[in-house]
DNA sequence: AATTATTTTTAGATAAACCTAAATTAAGGC
DNA sequence: GCCTTAATTTAGGTTTATCTAAAAATAATT
């Protein structure tokens, strides 16, 4: 396992490619990477060539990019670092839910194995980060993740909020307002045909949430 | 207080210039910066121009570099971050004395005020780092620091080790072997005229240490 | 004071990571 | 299947941070 050293940019690209790939299964387009990283497609093409040369991804001109076996391993370590730092910021430094991502985005690039292993131990080997995302272990093993959203539930079905997919500010504010967090119980009261909105019982109160929001909140069915 | 954003490189240069300047008093040479950062003098000259334009240092061609008032403030914040991370690594993550510097050298560049303020609070506002170096507060205020070395003591005089100046590996190994740490009591038994070596009582044992080593261990006279 | 040595700066190059504009390829609509 | 549109790549350029080689300034030595 020759420890490849990547630049901060390379790491950000590889992580994004992994995140867009649905655990390495889907082919990722140049434009999707461009949008997520806010970098022009031409620059993305340059980096794709670079990561291809390092065998972290496969690329066929004009067709798309697939992350390699090795690329997945490397990406999972970056994600591991990111999520462990999120736990640290949230639990030890009392950051809010919506403040941790940005700082973790920087901390994840400090690549010392000793640092991450000791941090992991110090945090008592957490399995999920504050958004409910699973933390890969040292070997890159990741727990199964709920893929059912609130929007997948039928009327009268119940679930426990297990994961928040969307990470932007407005979304977090809404969740705070609705007092939705990991572990909150939700029950579908009604579905509104017109626009797909849902009437949901949260903390004993009926609230209407849009379909889009419901799709971004993953749950465990109960 | 317009919050200037500096690159990692600029931060490393500015910190080195401050460290070489004896708290901002001495003029710093291009070559000394070059040596400490392991970067060619020609490159140092380039960066000096850049930092001058930002008014963080003053520079007179061929004469030398002086850090500005503002430069000192900025440098102290970088040093604050570095030392707080060292405390964290040492106290919370169980790093050894000699392992913290390198990692802190990276962590110090993650510049989030909230991160550092909360870390400071979490660590209970430490006054010194694990090497005995004072941690500047948020306003850039620094405690007085011992400037007397073991080598400055006369025969029969005693001191408490308060600060370790040298940060390289071999030196740390020696200190570990001699069981010298912050707080260790030392008594001068004899001075050897020939090469300036010292016979010192440490942990109830007489040991001979070279003049160079003695100069790198600062103490509080008792 | 002249000469030599050292330090510092300038000049010119390179690699990384971005950009814009233009060219190329693939996809979608009819 | 052709044509327009969208996606992607290529070409050429910029900025940052580095380098080497050579020139210029200062310091040290005789
Ligand atoms: Mn990042
Ligand atoms: Mn997260
Ligand atoms: Mn540093
Ligand atoms: Mn230190």
GROMACS .gro file of N, CA and C in nm, chain B residues 22-142:
model
  363
  244UNK      N    1   1.352   3.809   1.735
  244UNK     CA    2   1.358   3.833   1.879
  244UNK      C    3   1.247   3.930   1.918
  245UNK      N    4   1.125   3.880   1.905
  245UNK     CA    5   1.004   3.958   1.938
  245UNK      C    6   0.992   4.089   1.860
  246UNK      N    7   1.044   4.088   1.739
  246UNK     CA    8   1.026   4.205   1.653
  246UNK      C    9   1.136   4.309   1.664
  247UNK      N   10   1.236   4.282   1.746
  247UNK     CA   11   1.342   4.383   1.766
  247UNK      C   12   1.455   4.378   1.664
  248UNK      N   13   1.497   4.256   1.631
  248UNK     CA   14   1.613   4.244   1.544
  248UNK      C   15   1.577   4.248   1.395
  249UNK      N   16   1.673   4.293   1.317
  249UNK     CA   17   1.659   4.286   1.172
  249UNK      C   18   1.697   4.146   1.126
  250UNK      N   19   1.622   4.095   1.032
  250UNK     CA   20   1.637   3.956   0.990
  250UNK      C   21   1.700   3.951   0.852
  251UNK      N   22   1.795   3.860   0.832
  251UNK     CA   23   1.862   3.851   0.702
  251UNK      C   24   1.790   3.752   0.610
  252UNK      N   25   1.807   3.776   0.483
  252UNK     CA   26   1.749   3.688   0.381
  252UNK      C   27   1.800   3.545   0.397
  253UNK      N   28   1.930   3.533   0.421
  253UNK     CA   29   1.988   3.400   0.435
  253UNK      C   30   1.936   3.323   0.556
  254UNK      N   31   1.911   3.394   0.664
  254UNK     CA   32   1.863   3.323   0.783
  254UNK      C   33   1.722   3.267   0.758
  255UNK      N   34   1.640   3.342   0.688
  255UNK     CA   35   1.507   3.292   0.653
  255UNK      C   36   1.521   3.171   0.562
  256UNK      N   37   1.611   3.186   0.464
  256UNK     CA   38   1.636   3.078   0.370
  256UNK      C   39   1.673   2.948   0.440
  257UNK      N   40   1.761   2.961   0.539
  257UNK     CA   41   1.808   2.841   0.610
  257UNK      C   42   1.696   2.777   0.690
  258UNK      N   43   1.623   2.859   0.761
  258UNK     CA   44   1.519   2.805   0.850
  258UNK      C   45   1.405   2.740   0.772
  259UNK      N   46   1.374   2.793   0.657
  259UNK     CA   47   1.262   2.738   0.579
  259UNK      C   48   1.308   2.639   0.471
  260UNK      N   49   1.439   2.627   0.456
  260UNK     CA   50   1.490   2.539   0.353
  260UNK      C   51   1.441   2.578   0.214
  261UNK      N   52   1.449   2.707   0.189
  261UNK     CA   53   1.407   2.761   0.060
  261UNK      C   54   1.522   2.851   0.012
  262UNK      N   55   1.550   2.848  -0.116
  262UNK     CA   56   1.663   2.924  -0.171
  262UNK      C   57   1.647   3.074  -0.147
  263UNK      N   58   1.759   3.144  -0.122
  263UNK     CA   59   1.754   3.289  -0.097
  263UNK      C   60   1.678   3.366  -0.205
  264UNK      N   61   1.692   3.326  -0.329
  264UNK     CA   62   1.623   3.398  -0.437
  264UNK      C   63   1.472   3.395  -0.417
  265UNK      N   64   1.423   3.282  -0.373
  265UNK     CA   65   1.279   3.269  -0.348
  265UNK      C   66   1.237   3.352  -0.227
  266UNK      N   67   1.325   3.355  -0.129
  266UNK     CA   68   1.297   3.436  -0.009
  266UNK      C   69   1.283   3.583  -0.048
  267UNK      N   70   1.372   3.629  -0.134
  267UNK     CA   71   1.363   3.768  -0.179
  267UNK      C   72   1.226   3.796  -0.243
  268UNK      N   73   1.180   3.703  -0.325
  268UNK     CA   74   1.046   3.720  -0.384
  268UNK      C   75   0.939   3.738  -0.277
  269UNK      N   76   0.942   3.651  -0.180
  269UNK     CA   77   0.838   3.656  -0.078
  269UNK      C   78   0.850   3.781   0.009
  270UNK      N   79   0.972   3.823   0.033
  270UNK     CA   80   0.993   3.948   0.109
  270UNK      C   81   0.924   4.064   0.039
  271UNK      N   82   0.935   4.067  -0.092
  271UNK     CA   83   0.868   4.173  -0.169
  271UNK      C   84   0.717   4.167  -0.150
  272UNK      N   85   0.667   4.045  -0.151
  272UNK     CA   86   0.523   4.027  -0.138
  272UNK      C   87   0.473   4.071  -0.001
  273UNK      N   88   0.545   4.029   0.102
  273UNK     CA   89   0.503   4.064   0.238
  273UNK      C   90   0.523   4.214   0.265
  274UNK      N   91   0.623   4.272   0.199
  274UNK     CA   92   0.644   4.418   0.211
  274UNK      C   93   0.526   4.494   0.154
  275UNK      N   94   0.482   4.449   0.038
  275UNK     CA   95   0.368   4.516  -0.027
  275UNK      C   96   0.245   4.511   0.063
  276UNK      N   97   0.234   4.405   0.141
  276UNK     CA   98   0.122   4.392   0.233
  276UNK      C   99   0.149   4.460   0.367
  277UNK      N  100   0.262   4.529   0.378
  277UNK     CA  101   0.299   4.605   0.498
  277UNK      C  102   0.312   4.518   0.623
  278UNK      N  103   0.345   4.394   0.603
  278UNK     CA  104   0.365   4.308   0.719
  278UNK      C  105   0.511   4.312   0.763
  279UNK      N  106   0.597   4.352   0.670
  279UNK     CA  107   0.739   4.371   0.701
  279UNK      C  108   0.789   4.495   0.627
  280UNK      N  109   0.902   4.548   0.675
  280UNK     CA  110   0.972   4.654   0.603
  280UNK      C  111   1.098   4.593   0.547
  281UNK      N  112   1.136   4.640   0.429
  281UNK     CA  113   1.256   4.583   0.368
  281UNK      C  114   1.335   4.690   0.296
  282UNK      N  115   1.466   4.691   0.325
  282UNK     CA  116   1.556   4.778   0.251
  282UNK      C  117   1.653   4.689   0.176
  283UNK      N  118   1.657   4.710   0.046
  283UNK     CA  119   1.739   4.626  -0.041
  283UNK      C  120   1.881   4.609   0.014
  284UNK      N  121   1.922   4.487   0.022
  284UNK     CA  122   2.056   4.448   0.068
  284UNK      C  123   2.081   4.474   0.216
  285UNK      N  124   1.985   4.536   0.284
  285UNK     CA  125   2.006   4.569   0.425
  285UNK      C  126   1.941   4.467   0.520
  286UNK      N  127   1.820   4.428   0.487
  286UNK     CA  128   1.753   4.334   0.576
  286UNK      C  129   1.605   4.362   0.593
  287UNK      N  130   1.541   4.282   0.674
  287UNK     CA  131   1.396   4.284   0.689
  287UNK      C  132   1.359   4.305   0.835
  288UNK      N  133   1.261   4.393   0.856
  288UNK     CA  134   1.211   4.415   0.992
  288UNK      C  135   1.061   4.390   0.990
  289UNK      N  136   1.013   4.317   1.087
  289UNK     CA  137   0.870   4.291   1.090
  289UNK      C  138   0.796   4.415   1.139
  290UNK      N  139   0.680   4.443   1.082
  290UNK     CA  140   0.603   4.563   1.120
  290UNK      C  141   0.515   4.534   1.242
  291UNK      N  142   0.459   4.639   1.295
  291UNK     CA  143   0.366   4.625   1.407
  291UNK      C  144   0.256   4.526   1.371
  292UNK      N  145   0.199   4.550   1.254
  292UNK     CA  146   0.090   4.464   1.208
  292UNK      C  147   0.138   4.321   1.183
  293UNK      N  148   0.259   4.312   1.129
  293UNK     CA  149   0.317   4.180   1.104
  293UNK      C  150   0.330   4.099   1.232
  294UNK      N  151   0.369   4.170   1.340
  294UNK     CA  152   0.383   4.103   1.469
  294UNK      C  153   0.249   4.048   1.515
  295UNK      N  154   0.147   4.130   1.499
  295UNK     CA  155   0.012   4.087   1.541
  295UNK      C  156  -0.030   3.961   1.466
  296UNK      N  157  -0.010   3.965   1.335
  296UNK     CA  158  -0.050   3.849   1.253
  296UNK      C  159   0.034   3.727   1.290
  297UNK      N  160   0.164   3.746   1.305
  297UNK     CA  161   0.253   3.635   1.338
  297UNK      C  162   0.213   3.572   1.471
  298UNK      N  163   0.178   3.656   1.568
  298UNK     CA  164   0.142   3.603   1.699
  298UNK      C  165   0.015   3.519   1.694
  299UNK      N  166  -0.073   3.552   1.602
  299UNK     CA  167  -0.193   3.470   1.588
  299UNK      C  168  -0.160   3.333   1.529
  300UNK      N  169  -0.066   3.330   1.436
  300UNK     CA  170  -0.024   3.201   1.381
  300UNK      C  171   0.044   3.119   1.489
  301UNK      N  172   0.129   3.185   1.567
  301UNK     CA  173   0.198   3.116   1.676
  301UNK      C  174   0.098   3.067   1.780
  302UNK      N  175  -0.003   3.148   1.806
  302UNK     CA  176  -0.110   3.107   1.898
  302UNK      C  177  -0.176   2.978   1.851
  303UNK      N  178  -0.209   2.975   1.722
  303UNK     CA  179  -0.272   2.855   1.668
  303UNK      C  180  -0.180   2.735   1.681
  304UNK      N  181  -0.055   2.754   1.643
  304UNK     CA  182   0.043   2.645   1.650
  304UNK      C  183   0.052   2.587   1.791
  305UNK      N  184   0.064   2.673   1.888
  305UNK     CA  185   0.088   2.626   2.024
  305UNK      C  186  -0.036   2.566   2.088
  306UNK      N  187  -0.152   2.621   2.054
  306UNK     CA  188  -0.275   2.560   2.104
  306UNK      C  189  -0.291   2.419   2.049
  307UNK      N  190  -0.263   2.401   1.921
  307UNK     CA  191  -0.270   2.267   1.864
  307UNK      C  192  -0.169   2.174   1.930
  308UNK      N  193  -0.051   2.226   1.962
  308UNK     CA  194   0.048   2.142   2.030
  308UNK      C  195  -0.006   2.095   2.165
  309UNK      N  196  -0.070   2.184   2.237
  309UNK     CA  197  -0.129   2.144   2.365
  309UNK      C  198  -0.234   2.035   2.343
  310UNK      N  199  -0.318   2.057   2.243
  310UNK     CA  200  -0.421   1.958   2.212
  310UNK      C  201  -0.361   1.821   2.181
  311UNK      N  202  -0.262   1.820   2.095
  311UNK     CA  203  -0.201   1.694   2.054
  311UNK      C  204  -0.135   1.624   2.173
  312UNK      N  205  -0.072   1.702   2.256
  312UNK     CA  206   0.001   1.645   2.370
  312UNK      C  207  -0.095   1.597   2.479
  313UNK      N  208  -0.190   1.681   2.513
  313UNK     CA  209  -0.275   1.650   2.629
  313UNK      C  210  -0.394   1.562   2.595
  314UNK      N  211  -0.453   1.583   2.479
  314UNK     CA  212  -0.574   1.509   2.447
  314UNK      C  213  -0.546   1.387   2.359
  315UNK      N  214  -0.456   1.402   2.265
  315UNK     CA  215  -0.431   1.290   2.174
  315UNK      C  216  -0.307   1.208   2.210
  316UNK      N  217  -0.248   1.238   2.327
  316UNK     CA  218  -0.137   1.157   2.375
  316UNK      C  219  -0.017   1.147   2.283
  317UNK      N  220   0.008   1.254   2.210
  317UNK     CA  221   0.131   1.259   2.131
  317UNK      C  222   0.248   1.280   2.226
  318UNK      N  223   0.365   1.236   2.181
  318UNK     CA  224   0.486   1.267   2.256
  318UNK      C  225   0.533   1.407   2.225
  319UNK      N  226   0.611   1.455   2.317
  319UNK     CA  227   0.681   1.580   2.308
  319UNK      C  228   0.739   1.612   2.172
  320UNK      N  229   0.800   1.512   2.113
  320UNK     CA  230   0.877   1.534   1.992
  320UNK      C  231   0.794   1.509   1.866
  321UNK      N  232   0.666   1.477   1.881
  321UNK     CA  233   0.585   1.446   1.764
  321UNK      C  234   0.487   1.558   1.731
  322UNK      N  235   0.472   1.650   1.822
  322UNK     CA  236   0.365   1.750   1.807
  322UNK      C  237   0.398   1.861   1.708
  323UNK      N  238   0.525   1.897   1.700
  323UNK     CA  239   0.560   2.016   1.622
  323UNK      C  240   0.522   2.004   1.475
  324UNK      N  241   0.557   1.892   1.417
  324UNK     CA  242   0.535   1.872   1.274
  324UNK      C  243   0.387   1.881   1.236
  325UNK      N  244   0.303   1.817   1.315
  325UNK     CA  245   0.160   1.819   1.286
  325UNK      C  246   0.101   1.959   1.310
  326UNK      N  247   0.145   2.022   1.417
  326UNK     CA  248   0.098   2.159   1.446
  326UNK      C  249   0.138   2.255   1.334
  327UNK      N  250   0.249   2.224   1.270
  327UNK     CA  251   0.297   2.306   1.157
  327UNK      C  252   0.194   2.309   1.043
  328UNK      N  253   0.114   2.204   1.032
  328UNK     CA  254   0.006   2.201   0.933
  328UNK      C  255  -0.124   2.258   0.989
  329UNK      N  256  -0.158   2.215   1.108
  329UNK     CA  257  -0.286   2.256   1.168
  329UNK      C  258  -0.294   2.408   1.187
  330UNK      N  259  -0.180   2.471   1.211
  330UNK     CA  260  -0.179   2.615   1.236
  330UNK      C  261  -0.236   2.697   1.119
  331UNK      N  262  -0.241   2.635   1.001
  331UNK     CA  263  -0.287   2.711   0.883
  331UNK      C  264  -0.437   2.703   0.860
  332UNK      N  265  -0.505   2.626   0.940
  332UNK     CA  266  -0.651   2.623   0.931
  332UNK      C  267  -0.702   2.744   1.008
  333UNK      N  268  -0.746   2.843   0.934
  333UNK     CA  269  -0.770   2.973   0.998
  333UNK      C  270  -0.918   3.001   1.015
  334UNK      N  271  -0.972   2.949   1.123
  334UNK     CA  272  -1.108   2.982   1.160
  334UNK      C  273  -1.101   3.035   1.303
  335UNK      N  274  -1.144   3.159   1.323
  335UNK     CA  275  -1.139   3.217   1.457
  335UNK      C  276  -1.220   3.135   1.556
  336UNK      N  277  -1.336   3.091   1.508
  336UNK     CA  278  -1.422   3.013   1.597
  336UNK      C  279  -1.351   2.885   1.641
  337UNK      N  280  -1.282   2.824   1.546
  337UNK     CA  281  -1.210   2.701   1.577
  337UNK      C  282  -1.109   2.725   1.689
  338UNK      N  283  -1.029   2.829   1.674
  338UNK     CA  284  -0.922   2.854   1.770
  338UNK      C  285  -0.976   2.900   1.905
  339UNK      N  286  -1.077   2.986   1.902
  339UNK     CA  287  -1.135   3.032   2.028
  339UNK      C  288  -1.196   2.915   2.107
  340UNK      N  289  -1.268   2.831   2.036
  340UNK     CA  290  -1.331   2.718   2.105
  340UNK      C  291  -1.227   2.616   2.151
  341UNK      N  292  -1.123   2.598   2.072
  341UNK     CA  293  -1.015   2.508   2.112
  341UNK      C  294  -0.948   2.560   2.239
  342UNK      N  295  -0.924   2.689   2.242
  342UNK     CA  296  -0.862   2.755   2.357
  342UNK      C  297  -0.946   2.728   2.482
  343UNK      N  298  -1.075   2.751   2.469
  343UNK     CA  299  -1.167   2.729   2.581
  343UNK      C  300  -1.164   2.582   2.625
  344UNK      N  301  -1.171   2.494   2.525
  344UNK     CA  302  -1.172   2.351   2.551
  344UNK      C  303  -1.048   2.306   2.628
  345UNK      N  304  -0.936   2.369   2.595
  345UNK     CA  305  -0.809   2.333   2.660
  345UNK      C  306  -0.791   2.411   2.791
  346UNK      N  307  -0.891   2.489   2.826
  346UNK     CA  308  -0.891   2.570   2.949
  346UNK      C  309  -0.784   2.679   2.947
  347UNK      N  310  -0.778   2.749   2.835
  347UNK     CA  311  -0.691   2.867   2.822
  347UNK      C  312  -0.549   2.843   2.872
  348UNK      N  313  -0.479   2.749   2.812
  348UNK     CA  314  -0.343   2.720   2.858
  348UNK      C  315  -0.251   2.839   2.836
  349UNK      N  316  -0.155   2.856   2.926
  349UNK     CA  317  -0.062   2.968   2.918
  349UNK      C  318   0.067   2.931   2.844
  350UNK      N  319   0.102   2.803   2.849
  350UNK     CA  320   0.223   2.759   2.779
  350UNK      C  321   0.195   2.632   2.700
  351UNK      N  322   0.276   2.610   2.597
  351UNK     CA  323   0.265   2.487   2.519
  351UNK      C  324   0.356   2.380   2.581
  352UNK      N  325   0.355   2.259   2.526
  352UNK     CA  326   0.432   2.151   2.591
  352UNK      C  327   0.583   2.173   2.592
  353UNK      N  328   0.632   2.268   2.511
  353UNK     CA  329   0.775   2.298   2.516
  353UNK      C  330   0.805   2.412   2.612
  354UNK      N  331   0.699   2.464   2.678
  354UNK     CA  332   0.719   2.575   2.771
  354UNK      C  333   0.707   2.711   2.705
  355UNK      N  334   0.675   2.714   2.577
  355UNK     CA  335   0.662   2.843   2.508
  355UNK      C  336   0.527   2.905   2.538
  356UNK      N  337   0.523   3.036   2.561
  356UNK     CA  338   0.399   3.102   2.600
  356UNK      C  339   0.301   3.109   2.483
  357UNK      N  340   0.174   3.096   2.513
  357UNK     CA  341   0.069   3.103   2.411
  357UNK      C  342   0.008   3.242   2.411
  358UNK      N  343   0.022   3.315   2.300
  358UNK     CA  344  -0.038   3.449   2.292
  358UNK      C  345  -0.190   3.438   2.308
  359UNK      N  346  -0.251   3.535   2.372
  359UNK     CA  347  -0.397   3.532   2.380
  359UNK      C  348  -0.457   3.591   2.253
  360UNK      N  349  -0.589   3.599   2.251
  360UNK     CA  350  -0.659   3.645   2.131
  360UNK      C  351  -0.614   3.783   2.085
  361UNK      N  352  -0.571   3.863   2.182
  361UNK     CA  353  -0.529   4.000   2.150
  361UNK      C  354  -0.380   4.008   2.115
  362UNK      N  355  -0.313   3.895   2.120
  362UNK     CA  356  -0.171   3.895   2.086
  362UNK      C  357  -0.081   3.924   2.205
  363UNK      N  358  -0.137   3.924   2.324
  363UNK     CA  359  -0.055   3.947   2.443
  363UNK      C  360   0.015   3.818   2.482
  364UNK      N  361   0.145   3.831   2.516
  364UNK     CA  362   0.225   3.713   2.551
  364UNK      C  363   0.288   3.733   2.688
   0.00000   0.00000   0.00000
